[in-house]
CSV table of C-alpha atoms in Angstrom, one decimal:
chain,number,residue,atom,x,y,z
A,32,UNK,CA,61.3,102.0,4.1
A,33,UNK,CA,62.6,104.0,1.0
A,34,UNK,CA,60.1,102.5,-1.1
A,35,UNK,CA,57.3,102.7,1.2
A,36,UNK,CA,58.0,106.3,1.7
A,37,UNK,CA,58.2,107.2,-2.0
A,38,UNK,CA,56.1,105.0,-3.2
A,39,UNK,CA,53.4,104.1,-0.6
A,40,UNK,CA,50.2,103.2,-2.6
A,41,UNK,CA,52.3,100.9,-4.4
A,42,UNK,CA,54.3,98.8,-1.7
A,43,UNK,CA,50.7,98.3,0.1
A,44,UNK,CA,49.1,97.3,-3.3
A,45,UNK,CA,52.1,94.8,-3.8
A,46,UNK,CA,51.8,93.0,-0.2
A,47,UNK,CA,48.2,93.2,-0.4
A,48,UNK,CA,48.5,91.2,-3.3
A,49,UNK,CA,50.8,88.9,-1.9
A,50,UNK,CA,48.9,88.6,1.1
A,51,UNK,CA,45.5,87.7,-0.1
A,52,UNK,CA,46.8,85.0,-2.7
A,53,UNK,CA,48.7,83.2,0.2
A,54,UNK,CA,45.6,83.6,1.7
A,55,UNK,CA,42.8,82.2,-0.9
A,56,UNK,CA,45.6,79.8,-1.7
A,57,UNK,CA,45.5,78.2,1.5
A,58,UNK,CA,42.2,78.2,1.8
A,59,UNK,CA,41.9,76.4,-1.3
A,60,UNK,CA,44.0,73.9,0.0
A,61,UNK,CA,42.1,73.5,3.1
A,62,UNK,CA,38.9,72.9,1.6
A,63,UNK,CA,39.4,70.7,-1.2
A,64,UNK,CA,42.7,70.0,-0.9
A,65,UNK,CA,43.8,69.1,-4.5
A,66,UNK,CA,45.7,71.4,-6.8
A,67,UNK,CA,44.6,75.2,-6.2
A,68,UNK,CA,42.6,77.6,-8.7
A,69,UNK,CA,45.4,79.9,-9.6
A,70,UNK,CA,42.4,81.8,-11.7
A,71,UNK,CA,40.8,82.3,-8.5
A,72,UNK,CA,44.2,83.1,-6.4
A,73,UNK,CA,44.7,85.6,-8.5
A,74,UNK,CA,41.5,86.9,-8.3
A,75,UNK,CA,41.6,87.2,-5.2
A,76,UNK,CA,45.0,88.3,-4.6
A,77,UNK,CA,43.7,91.5,-7.7
A,78,UNK,CA,40.9,92.3,-5.1
A,79,UNK,CA,43.2,92.8,-2.5
A,80,UNK,CA,45.4,95.3,-4.6
A,81,UNK,CA,43.5,97.2,-6.3
A,82,UNK,CA,40.4,97.0,-3.8
A,83,UNK,CA,41.7,96.5,-0.2
A,84,UNK,CA,45.0,98.4,-0.7
A,85,UNK,CA,44.1,101.8,-2.0
A,86,UNK,CA,40.7,101.6,0.7
A,87,UNK,CA,41.9,101.4,3.5
A,88,UNK,CA,45.5,103.6,2.3
A,89,UNK,CA,42.9,106.6,1.8
A,90,UNK,CA,40.8,105.7,4.7
A,91,UNK,CA,43.8,105.7,7.1
A,92,UNK,CA,45.1,109.1,5.7
A,93,UNK,CA,41.8,110.5,6.5
A,94,UNK,CA,41.7,108.9,9.5
A,95,UNK,CA,45.0,110.5,10.8
A,96,UNK,CA,44.3,113.9,9.9
A,97,UNK,CA,40.9,113.7,11.5
A,98,UNK,CA,42.7,112.0,14.6
A,99,UNK,CA,46.1,112.3,15.0
A,100,UNK,CA,48.5,110.2,17.2
A,101,UNK,CA,47.2,107.4,19.6
A,102,UNK,CA,45.1,109.6,21.6
A,103,UNK,CA,41.5,108.9,20.1
A,104,UNK,CA,42.3,105.3,18.9
A,105,UNK,CA,38.8,104.1,20.4
A,106,UNK,CA,37.2,106.6,18.2
A,107,UNK,CA,39.1,105.1,15.6
A,108,UNK,CA,39.0,101.8,15.9
A,109,UNK,CA,34.5,102.4,16.6
A,110,UNK,CA,34.8,105.0,13.3
A,111,UNK,CA,37.0,101.7,11.4
A,112,UNK,CA,34.4,98.6,12.4
A,113,UNK,CA,31.2,100.9,11.7
A,114,UNK,CA,31.9,103.2,9.0
A,115,UNK,CA,35.1,101.9,6.8
A,116,UNK,CA,34.8,98.1,7.4
A,117,UNK,CA,30.6,97.7,6.0
A,118,UNK,CA,31.6,99.9,2.7
A,119,UNK,CA,34.9,98.1,2.4
A,120,UNK,CA,33.0,94.9,2.6
A,121,UNK,CA,30.4,95.6,0.4
A,122,UNK,CA,33.3,96.8,-2.0
A,123,UNK,CA,35.2,93.9,-1.6
A,124,UNK,CA,32.2,91.2,-2.3
A,125,UNK,CA,30.7,94.0,-5.3
A,126,UNK,CA,34.6,92.4,-6.7
A,127,UNK,CA,34.8,88.9,-6.0
A,128,UNK,CA,31.2,88.7,-6.9
A,129,UNK,CA,32.4,90.8,-10.6
A,130,UNK,CA,35.3,87.7,-11.1
A,131,UNK,CA,33.2,84.5,-9.8
A,132,UNK,CA,31.4,82.5,-12.6
A,133,UNK,CA,28.1,82.3,-11.2
A,134,UNK,CA,27.9,85.6,-9.4
A,135,UNK,CA,25.6,85.5,-6.0
A,136,UNK,CA,23.8,88.7,-6.9
A,137,UNK,CA,21.0,88.5,-4.6
A,138,UNK,CA,22.6,87.5,-1.5
A,139,UNK,CA,25.6,90.5,-1.8
A,140,UNK,CA,24.0,92.3,1.2
A,141,UNK,CA,22.7,90.0,3.3
A,142,UNK,CA,26.9,88.3,3.0
A,143,UNK,CA,28.0,91.4,3.5
A,144,UNK,CA,26.3,91.9,6.7
A,145,UNK,CA,27.5,88.5,7.7
A,146,UNK,CA,30.8,89.2,6.9
A,147,UNK,CA,30.5,92.6,8.5
A,148,UNK,CA,29.7,90.7,11.5
A,149,UNK,CA,32.1,87.9,11.2
A,150,UNK,CA,34.6,90.8,11.4
A,151,UNK,CA,33.5,92.0,14.1
A,152,UNK,CA,34.7,89.4,16.5
A,153,UNK,CA,38.1,89.2,14.7
A,154,UNK,CA,39.4,92.6,13.3
A,155,UNK,CA,39.0,94.7,16.1
A,156,UNK,CA,41.3,93.0,18.5
A,157,UNK,CA,44.3,93.8,15.7
A,158,UNK,CA,43.2,97.4,14.7
A,159,UNK,CA,43.0,98.3,18.4
A,160,UNK,CA,47.2,97.3,18.4
A,161,UNK,CA,47.2,99.1,14.8
A,162,UNK,CA,45.7,102.5,16.0
A,163,UNK,CA,48.0,102.4,19.1
A,164,UNK,CA,50.8,101.0,18.4
A,165,UNK,CA,52.3,100.9,14.6
A,166,UNK,CA,53.0,104.1,12.7
A,167,UNK,CA,50.6,105.8,9.9
A,168,UNK,CA,52.9,104.8,7.5
A,169,UNK,CA,52.6,100.9,8.2
A,170,UNK,CA,49.3,100.6,8.9
A,171,UNK,CA,48.2,98.5,6.2
A,172,UNK,CA,51.3,96.1,5.8
A,173,UNK,CA,50.3,95.1,9.6
A,174,UNK,CA,46.7,95.0,8.8
A,175,UNK,CA,48.1,92.7,6.1
A,176,UNK,CA,49.9,90.7,8.3
A,177,UNK,CA,47.0,90.1,10.9
A,178,UNK,CA,44.8,89.6,8.0
A,179,UNK,CA,46.4,86.5,6.5
A,180,UNK,CA,44.6,83.5,8.9
A,181,UNK,CA,41.4,86.1,8.1
A,182,UNK,CA,41.4,86.6,4.3
A,183,UNK,CA,41.6,82.2,4.6
A,184,UNK,CA,38.2,82.5,5.8
A,185,UNK,CA,37.1,85.8,3.8
A,186,UNK,CA,38.9,83.7,0.6
A,187,UNK,CA,36.2,81.0,1.8
A,188,UNK,CA,33.4,83.0,2.9
A,189,UNK,CA,33.6,84.8,-1.3
A,190,UNK,CA,33.6,81.6,-2.9
A,191,UNK,CA,30.6,79.6,-0.9
A,192,UNK,CA,32.8,77.8,0.9
A,193,UNK,CA,32.3,78.5,4.4
A,194,UNK,CA,30.1,80.3,7.4
A,195,UNK,CA,30.9,80.4,10.6
A,196,UNK,CA,27.7,79.8,12.4
A,197,UNK,CA,25.6,82.7,13.2
A,198,UNK,CA,24.9,83.4,17.1
């Protein structure tokens, strides 16, 4: 608890680094059933620590300052899904493409839209719990715990391995 309050961004970046690295390694094992590419996992983990953690740490601070408490949790959820998520996804995909051996720049916006639509099927569920029950200081860690499975999909998506069927 002490590190979470005295060094909140460092703590959130460290936990996010671990979760993203574990998710990417798991995605590789599930998709390829061979020795995982440590450089790829390190790149995804670094995106988590350097993009995801600071982004959501800052987003939650602004959101909680404007809409404190749980009374307006549904507004927070709507704003998170329609404002924060699309911008974050473009940032994450841009960072991933910068690290890729063969970046797919022309598809960036289409891929971002597809990943955002896929996320709308999953993320609002755990984000509702986040805004209703989780203290603000622990929101990024809660999100990390929930995102382990989701990030297996995201890691695969970022590396062109998988895509959910479009409905």
